Every structure is written in structure tokens, then in C-alpha cells.
PDB file of C-alpha atoms in Angstrom:
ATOM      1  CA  UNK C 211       0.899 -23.231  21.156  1.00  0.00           C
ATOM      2  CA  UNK C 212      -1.743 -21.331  22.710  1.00  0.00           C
ATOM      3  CA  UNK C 213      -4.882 -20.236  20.707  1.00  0.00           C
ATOM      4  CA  UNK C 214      -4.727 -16.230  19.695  1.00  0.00           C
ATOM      5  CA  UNK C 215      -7.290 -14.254  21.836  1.00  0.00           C
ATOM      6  CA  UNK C 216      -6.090 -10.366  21.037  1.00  0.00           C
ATOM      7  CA  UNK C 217      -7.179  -8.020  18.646  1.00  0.00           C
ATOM      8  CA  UNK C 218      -4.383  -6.782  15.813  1.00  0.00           C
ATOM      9  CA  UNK C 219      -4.875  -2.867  15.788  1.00  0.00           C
ATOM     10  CA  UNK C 220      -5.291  -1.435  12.168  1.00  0.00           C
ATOM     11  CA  UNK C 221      -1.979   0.720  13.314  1.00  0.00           C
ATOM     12  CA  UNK C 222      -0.110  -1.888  12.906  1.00  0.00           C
ATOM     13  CA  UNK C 223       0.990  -1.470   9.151  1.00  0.00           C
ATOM     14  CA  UNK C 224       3.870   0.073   8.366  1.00  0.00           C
ATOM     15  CA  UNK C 225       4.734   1.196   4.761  1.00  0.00           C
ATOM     16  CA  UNK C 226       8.352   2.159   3.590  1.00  0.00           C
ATOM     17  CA  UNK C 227       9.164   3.355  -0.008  1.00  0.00           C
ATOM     18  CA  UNK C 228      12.103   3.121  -2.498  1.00  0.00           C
ATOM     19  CA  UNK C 229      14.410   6.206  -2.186  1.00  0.00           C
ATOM     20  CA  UNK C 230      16.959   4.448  -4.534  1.00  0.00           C
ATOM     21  CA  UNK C 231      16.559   1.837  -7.377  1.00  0.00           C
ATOM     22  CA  UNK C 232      16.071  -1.938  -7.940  1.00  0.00           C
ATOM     23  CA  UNK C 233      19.809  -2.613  -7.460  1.00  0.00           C
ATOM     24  CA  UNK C 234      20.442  -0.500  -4.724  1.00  0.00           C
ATOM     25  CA  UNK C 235      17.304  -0.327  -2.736  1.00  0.00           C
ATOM     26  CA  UNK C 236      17.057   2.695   0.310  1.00  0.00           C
ATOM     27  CA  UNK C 237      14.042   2.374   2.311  1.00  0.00           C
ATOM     28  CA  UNK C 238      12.359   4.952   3.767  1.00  0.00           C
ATOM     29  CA  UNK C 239       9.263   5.497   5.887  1.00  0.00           C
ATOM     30  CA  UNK C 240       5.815   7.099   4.691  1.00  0.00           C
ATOM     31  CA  UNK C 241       5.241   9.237   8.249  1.00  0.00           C
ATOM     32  CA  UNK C 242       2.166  10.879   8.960  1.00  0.00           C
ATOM     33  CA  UNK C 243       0.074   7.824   8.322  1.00  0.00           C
ATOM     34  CA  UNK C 244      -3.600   7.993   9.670  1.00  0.00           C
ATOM     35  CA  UNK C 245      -5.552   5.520   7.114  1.00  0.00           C
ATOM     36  CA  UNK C 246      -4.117   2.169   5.478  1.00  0.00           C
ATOM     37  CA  UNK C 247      -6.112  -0.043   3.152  1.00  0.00           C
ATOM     38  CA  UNK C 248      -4.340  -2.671   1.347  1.00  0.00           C
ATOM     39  CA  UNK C 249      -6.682  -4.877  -1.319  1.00  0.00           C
ATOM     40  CA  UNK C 250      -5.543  -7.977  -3.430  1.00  0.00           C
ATOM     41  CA  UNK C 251      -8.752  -9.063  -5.075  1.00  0.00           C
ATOM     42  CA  UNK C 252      -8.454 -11.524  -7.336  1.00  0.00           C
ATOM     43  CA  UNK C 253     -10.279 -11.810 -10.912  1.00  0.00           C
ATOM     44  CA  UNK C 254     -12.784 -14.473 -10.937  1.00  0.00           C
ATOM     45  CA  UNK C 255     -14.405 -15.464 -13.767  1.00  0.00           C
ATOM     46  CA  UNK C 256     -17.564 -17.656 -14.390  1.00  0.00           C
ATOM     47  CA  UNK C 257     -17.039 -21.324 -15.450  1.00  0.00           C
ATOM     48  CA  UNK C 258     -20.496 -23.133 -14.823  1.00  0.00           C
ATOM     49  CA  UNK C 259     -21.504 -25.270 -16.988  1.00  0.00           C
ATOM     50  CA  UNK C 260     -23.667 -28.105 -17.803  1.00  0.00           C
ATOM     51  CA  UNK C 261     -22.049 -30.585 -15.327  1.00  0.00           C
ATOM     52  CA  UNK C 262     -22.657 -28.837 -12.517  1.00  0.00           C
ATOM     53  CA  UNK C 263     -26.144 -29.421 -11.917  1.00  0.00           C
ATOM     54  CA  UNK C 264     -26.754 -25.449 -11.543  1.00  0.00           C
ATOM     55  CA  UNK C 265     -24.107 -24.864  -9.253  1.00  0.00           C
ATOM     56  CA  UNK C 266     -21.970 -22.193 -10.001  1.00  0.00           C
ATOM     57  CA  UNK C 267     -18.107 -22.701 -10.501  1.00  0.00           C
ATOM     58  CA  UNK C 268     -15.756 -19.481 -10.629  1.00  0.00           C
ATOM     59  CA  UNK C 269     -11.786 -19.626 -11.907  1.00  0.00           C
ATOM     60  CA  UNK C 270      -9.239 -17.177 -11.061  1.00  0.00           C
ATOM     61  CA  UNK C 271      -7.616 -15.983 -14.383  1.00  0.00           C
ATOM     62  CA  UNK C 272      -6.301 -12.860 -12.053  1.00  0.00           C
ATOM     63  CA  UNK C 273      -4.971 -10.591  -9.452  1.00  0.00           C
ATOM     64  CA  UNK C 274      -4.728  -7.210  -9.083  1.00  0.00           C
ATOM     65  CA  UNK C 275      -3.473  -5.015  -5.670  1.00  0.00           C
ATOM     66  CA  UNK C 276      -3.609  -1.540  -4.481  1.00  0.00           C
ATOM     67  CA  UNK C 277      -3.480   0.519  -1.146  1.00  0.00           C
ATOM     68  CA  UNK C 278      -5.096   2.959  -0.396  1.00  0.00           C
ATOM     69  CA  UNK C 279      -3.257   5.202   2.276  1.00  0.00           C
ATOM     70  CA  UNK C 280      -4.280   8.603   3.964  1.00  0.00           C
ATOM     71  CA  UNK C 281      -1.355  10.363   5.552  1.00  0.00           C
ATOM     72  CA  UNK C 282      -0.526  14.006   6.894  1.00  0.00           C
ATOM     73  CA  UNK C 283       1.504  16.289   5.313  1.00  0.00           C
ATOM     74  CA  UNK C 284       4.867  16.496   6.851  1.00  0.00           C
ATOM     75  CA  UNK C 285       7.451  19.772   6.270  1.00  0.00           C
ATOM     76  CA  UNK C 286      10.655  20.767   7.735  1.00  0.00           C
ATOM     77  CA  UNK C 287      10.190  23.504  11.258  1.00  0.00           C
ATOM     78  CA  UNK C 288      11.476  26.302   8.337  1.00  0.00           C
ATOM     79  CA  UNK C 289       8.384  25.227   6.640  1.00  0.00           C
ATOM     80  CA  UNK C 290      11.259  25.190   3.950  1.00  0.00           C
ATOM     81  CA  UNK C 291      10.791  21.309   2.338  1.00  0.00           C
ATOM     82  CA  UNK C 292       8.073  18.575   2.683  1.00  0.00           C
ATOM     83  CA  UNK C 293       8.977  14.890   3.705  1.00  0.00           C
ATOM     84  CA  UNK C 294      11.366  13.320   0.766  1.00  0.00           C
ATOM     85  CA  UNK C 295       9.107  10.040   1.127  1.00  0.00           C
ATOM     86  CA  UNK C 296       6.187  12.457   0.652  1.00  0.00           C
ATOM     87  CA  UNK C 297       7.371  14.313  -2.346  1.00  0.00           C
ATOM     88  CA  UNK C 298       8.856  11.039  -3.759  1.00  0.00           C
ATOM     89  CA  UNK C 299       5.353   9.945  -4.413  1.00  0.00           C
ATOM     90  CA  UNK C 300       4.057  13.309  -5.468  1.00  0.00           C
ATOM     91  CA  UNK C 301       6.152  13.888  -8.355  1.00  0.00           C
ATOM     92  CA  UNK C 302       6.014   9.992  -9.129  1.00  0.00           C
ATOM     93  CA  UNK C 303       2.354  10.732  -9.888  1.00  0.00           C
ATOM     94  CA  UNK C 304       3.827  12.912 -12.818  1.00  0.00           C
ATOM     95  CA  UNK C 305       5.383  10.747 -14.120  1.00  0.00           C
ATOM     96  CA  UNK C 306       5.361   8.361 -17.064  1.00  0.00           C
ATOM     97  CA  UNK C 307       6.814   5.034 -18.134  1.00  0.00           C
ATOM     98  CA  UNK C 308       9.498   3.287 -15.755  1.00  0.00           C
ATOM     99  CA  UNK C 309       9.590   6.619 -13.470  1.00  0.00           C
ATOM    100  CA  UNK C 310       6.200   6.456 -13.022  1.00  0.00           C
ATOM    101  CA  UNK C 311       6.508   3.121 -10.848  1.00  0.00           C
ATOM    102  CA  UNK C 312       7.590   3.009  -7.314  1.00  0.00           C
ATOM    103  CA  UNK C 313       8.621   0.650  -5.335  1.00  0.00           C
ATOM    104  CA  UNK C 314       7.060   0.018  -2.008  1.00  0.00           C
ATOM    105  CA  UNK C 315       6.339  -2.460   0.952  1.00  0.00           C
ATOM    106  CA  UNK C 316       4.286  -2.404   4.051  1.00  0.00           C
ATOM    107  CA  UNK C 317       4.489  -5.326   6.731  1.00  0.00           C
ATOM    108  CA  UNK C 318       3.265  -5.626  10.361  1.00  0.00           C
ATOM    109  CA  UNK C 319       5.408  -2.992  12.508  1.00  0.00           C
ATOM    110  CA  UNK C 320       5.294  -5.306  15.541  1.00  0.00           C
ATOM    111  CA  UNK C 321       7.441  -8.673  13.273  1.00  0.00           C
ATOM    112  CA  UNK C 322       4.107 -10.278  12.580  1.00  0.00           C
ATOM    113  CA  UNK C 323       5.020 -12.190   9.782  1.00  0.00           C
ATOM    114  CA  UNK C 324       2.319 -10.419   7.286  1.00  0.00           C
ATOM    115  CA  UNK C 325       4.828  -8.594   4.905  1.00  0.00           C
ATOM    116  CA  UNK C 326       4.689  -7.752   1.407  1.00  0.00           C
ATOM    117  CA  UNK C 327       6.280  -5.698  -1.408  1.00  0.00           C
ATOM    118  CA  UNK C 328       5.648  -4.574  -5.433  1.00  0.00           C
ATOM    119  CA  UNK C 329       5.880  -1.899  -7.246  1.00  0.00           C
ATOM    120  CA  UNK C 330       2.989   1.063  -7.641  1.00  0.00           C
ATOM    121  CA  UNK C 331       1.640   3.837  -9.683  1.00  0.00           C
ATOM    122  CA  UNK C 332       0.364   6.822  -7.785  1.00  0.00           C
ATOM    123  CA  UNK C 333      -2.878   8.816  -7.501  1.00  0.00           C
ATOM    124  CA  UNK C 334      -1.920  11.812  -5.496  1.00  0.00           C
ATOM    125  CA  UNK C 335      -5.396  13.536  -4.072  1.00  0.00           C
ATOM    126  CA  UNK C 336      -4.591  16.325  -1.878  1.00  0.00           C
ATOM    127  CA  UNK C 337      -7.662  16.710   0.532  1.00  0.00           C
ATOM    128  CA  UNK C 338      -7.871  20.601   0.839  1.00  0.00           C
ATOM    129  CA  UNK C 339      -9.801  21.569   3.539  1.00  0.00           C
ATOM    130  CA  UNK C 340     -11.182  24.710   5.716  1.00  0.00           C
ATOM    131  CA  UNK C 341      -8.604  26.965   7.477  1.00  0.00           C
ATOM    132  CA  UNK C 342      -8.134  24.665  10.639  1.00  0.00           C
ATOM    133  CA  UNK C 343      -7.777  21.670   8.459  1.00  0.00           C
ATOM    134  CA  UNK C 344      -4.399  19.515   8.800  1.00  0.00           C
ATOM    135  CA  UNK C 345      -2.606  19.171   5.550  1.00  0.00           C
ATOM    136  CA  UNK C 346      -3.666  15.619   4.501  1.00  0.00           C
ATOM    137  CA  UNK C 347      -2.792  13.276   1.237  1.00  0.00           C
ATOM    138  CA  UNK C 348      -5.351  10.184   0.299  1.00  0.00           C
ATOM    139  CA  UNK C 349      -3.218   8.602  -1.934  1.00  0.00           C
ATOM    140  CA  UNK C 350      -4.111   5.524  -4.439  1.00  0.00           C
ATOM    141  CA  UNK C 351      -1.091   3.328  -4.922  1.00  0.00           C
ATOM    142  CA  UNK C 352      -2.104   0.649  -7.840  1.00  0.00           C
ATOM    143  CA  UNK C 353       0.275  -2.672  -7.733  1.00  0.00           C
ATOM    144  CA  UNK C 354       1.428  -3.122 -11.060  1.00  0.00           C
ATOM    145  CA  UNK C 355       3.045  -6.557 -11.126  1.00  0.00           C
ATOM    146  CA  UNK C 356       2.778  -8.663  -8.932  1.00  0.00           C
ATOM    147  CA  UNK C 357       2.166  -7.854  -4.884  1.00  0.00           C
ATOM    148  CA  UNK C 358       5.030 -10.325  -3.331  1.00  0.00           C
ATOM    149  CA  UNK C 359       4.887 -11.890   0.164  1.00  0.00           C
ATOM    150  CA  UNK C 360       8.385 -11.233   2.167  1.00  0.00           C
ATOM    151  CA  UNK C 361      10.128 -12.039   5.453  1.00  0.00           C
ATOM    152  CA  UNK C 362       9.157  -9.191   7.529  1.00  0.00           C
ATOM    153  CA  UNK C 363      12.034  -6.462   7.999  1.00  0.00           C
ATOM    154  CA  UNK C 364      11.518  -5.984  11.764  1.00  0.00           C
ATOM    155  CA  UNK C 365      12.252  -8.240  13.862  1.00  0.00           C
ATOM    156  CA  UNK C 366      10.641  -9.289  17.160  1.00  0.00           C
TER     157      UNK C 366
END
């Protein structure tokens, strides 16, 4: 096995979202994607005592996960509908109780085997912008549950 000498590209993320339901998943691509931030930081609290001669010990009692994701806002030629992925997430951000979750993955789009799925609740922040401006969406997807690793859905 030779030893990796290549960049990975920040383009390489890929996120689809859940048209249909737990039982029946439908996949669908978020287009338009310019900016992709996944996070999983965990929750570390402080354990020092005593016994360690002043060193400080930390415990993870947590995780938490989010992505933040910047995309632009796709219509139809008849400037008639927006993207169905798009407004998916839009009117999730209305939402409350089970309809305000979502669920979502994002993996490597080359079959890297980083992959990973949950479920979200969204922040939908339309970015405005002067008369030339592209229509753009930062949105804030917060995990809630747990962020699971998964086999990749493209294959090499």
C-alpha cells in the first residue's frame, strides 16, 4: 500500500436529503452547493483531581453534530418552482415536533469511505444581497441524535 501524497478537495462532500420517510427512504441531492462544514465536537468535561499531580484529565459525557452548508438557490427555467430538496428544508425550518426533523447524509462523492447520516433541524438564513447578488441559502442543520458512520453510497 503506498503512502497518500494528494490533497482531498473540500468539493468533495456530497449531501443528499430525505424526500420520503424512515421506512421508505428517497434520496435526493442538495444542488447548488458552494460551502460545506460538517462539526462533531464532542462534550468534554473536567475530571482532575487530586491524583493527578496537576495534570489535567477531561471525560467525554457527549456529542453533538451539525453542518453548516451554503448553497445557491435553484428554480425551474419558468422561474415557476424552486428545487424540491431546497424547499424541503425551507418549510422543515417551520416546522415543529417530528416534522421538524430531517433526515440527511453527506459522504465523499468520489467512494472515499468517509460517509455519514442522522437526522437534523434546520436554520434557514437567506443571504439577501445587492441587485447582482446570486440567490444564496447558509443553512444550519443541527444533528439531533446521533450522527452515524455508513458504507458510502457511491461506489468507486
Amino acid at each position: 500500500m503506498s503512502t497518500p501524497t494528494e490533497t482531498a478537495l473540500a468539493r468533495r462532500w456530497k449531501m443528499d436529503v430525505n424526500m420520503g420517510d424512515d421506512l421508505t427512504p428517497d434520496w435526493q441531492a442538495l444542488i447548488g452547493v458552494t460551502e460545506f462544514q460538517p462539526t462533531w465536537p464532542p462534550n468534554l468535561e473536567d475530571s482532575t483531581t487530586y491524583d493527578t499531580d496537576g495534570w489535567k484529565e477531561q471525560t467525554k459525557t457527549g456529542q453533538e453534530w451539525q453542518v453548516e452548508v451554503t448553497f445557491n438557490r435553484k428554480k425551474s427555467p419558468d422561474s415557476t418552482t424552486f428545487s424540491p430538496v431546497h424547499e424541503k428544508l425551507r418549510l422543515t425550518s417551520f416546522a415543529s415536533g417530528a416534522a421538524s426533523e430531517v433526515g440527511v447524509r453527506f459522504y465523499d462523492r468520489n467512494g472515499m469511505p468517509e460517509a455519514y447520516t442522522g437526522k437534523v433541524l434546520v436554520e434557514w438564513e437567506d443571504q439577501g444581497g445587492e441587485a447582482t447578488a446570486l440567490g444564496q441559502i447558509q443553512a444550519t442543520l443541527h444533528g439531533t441524535g446521533p450522527l452515524t458512520p455508513i458504507t458510502n453510497p457511491v461506489t468507486p
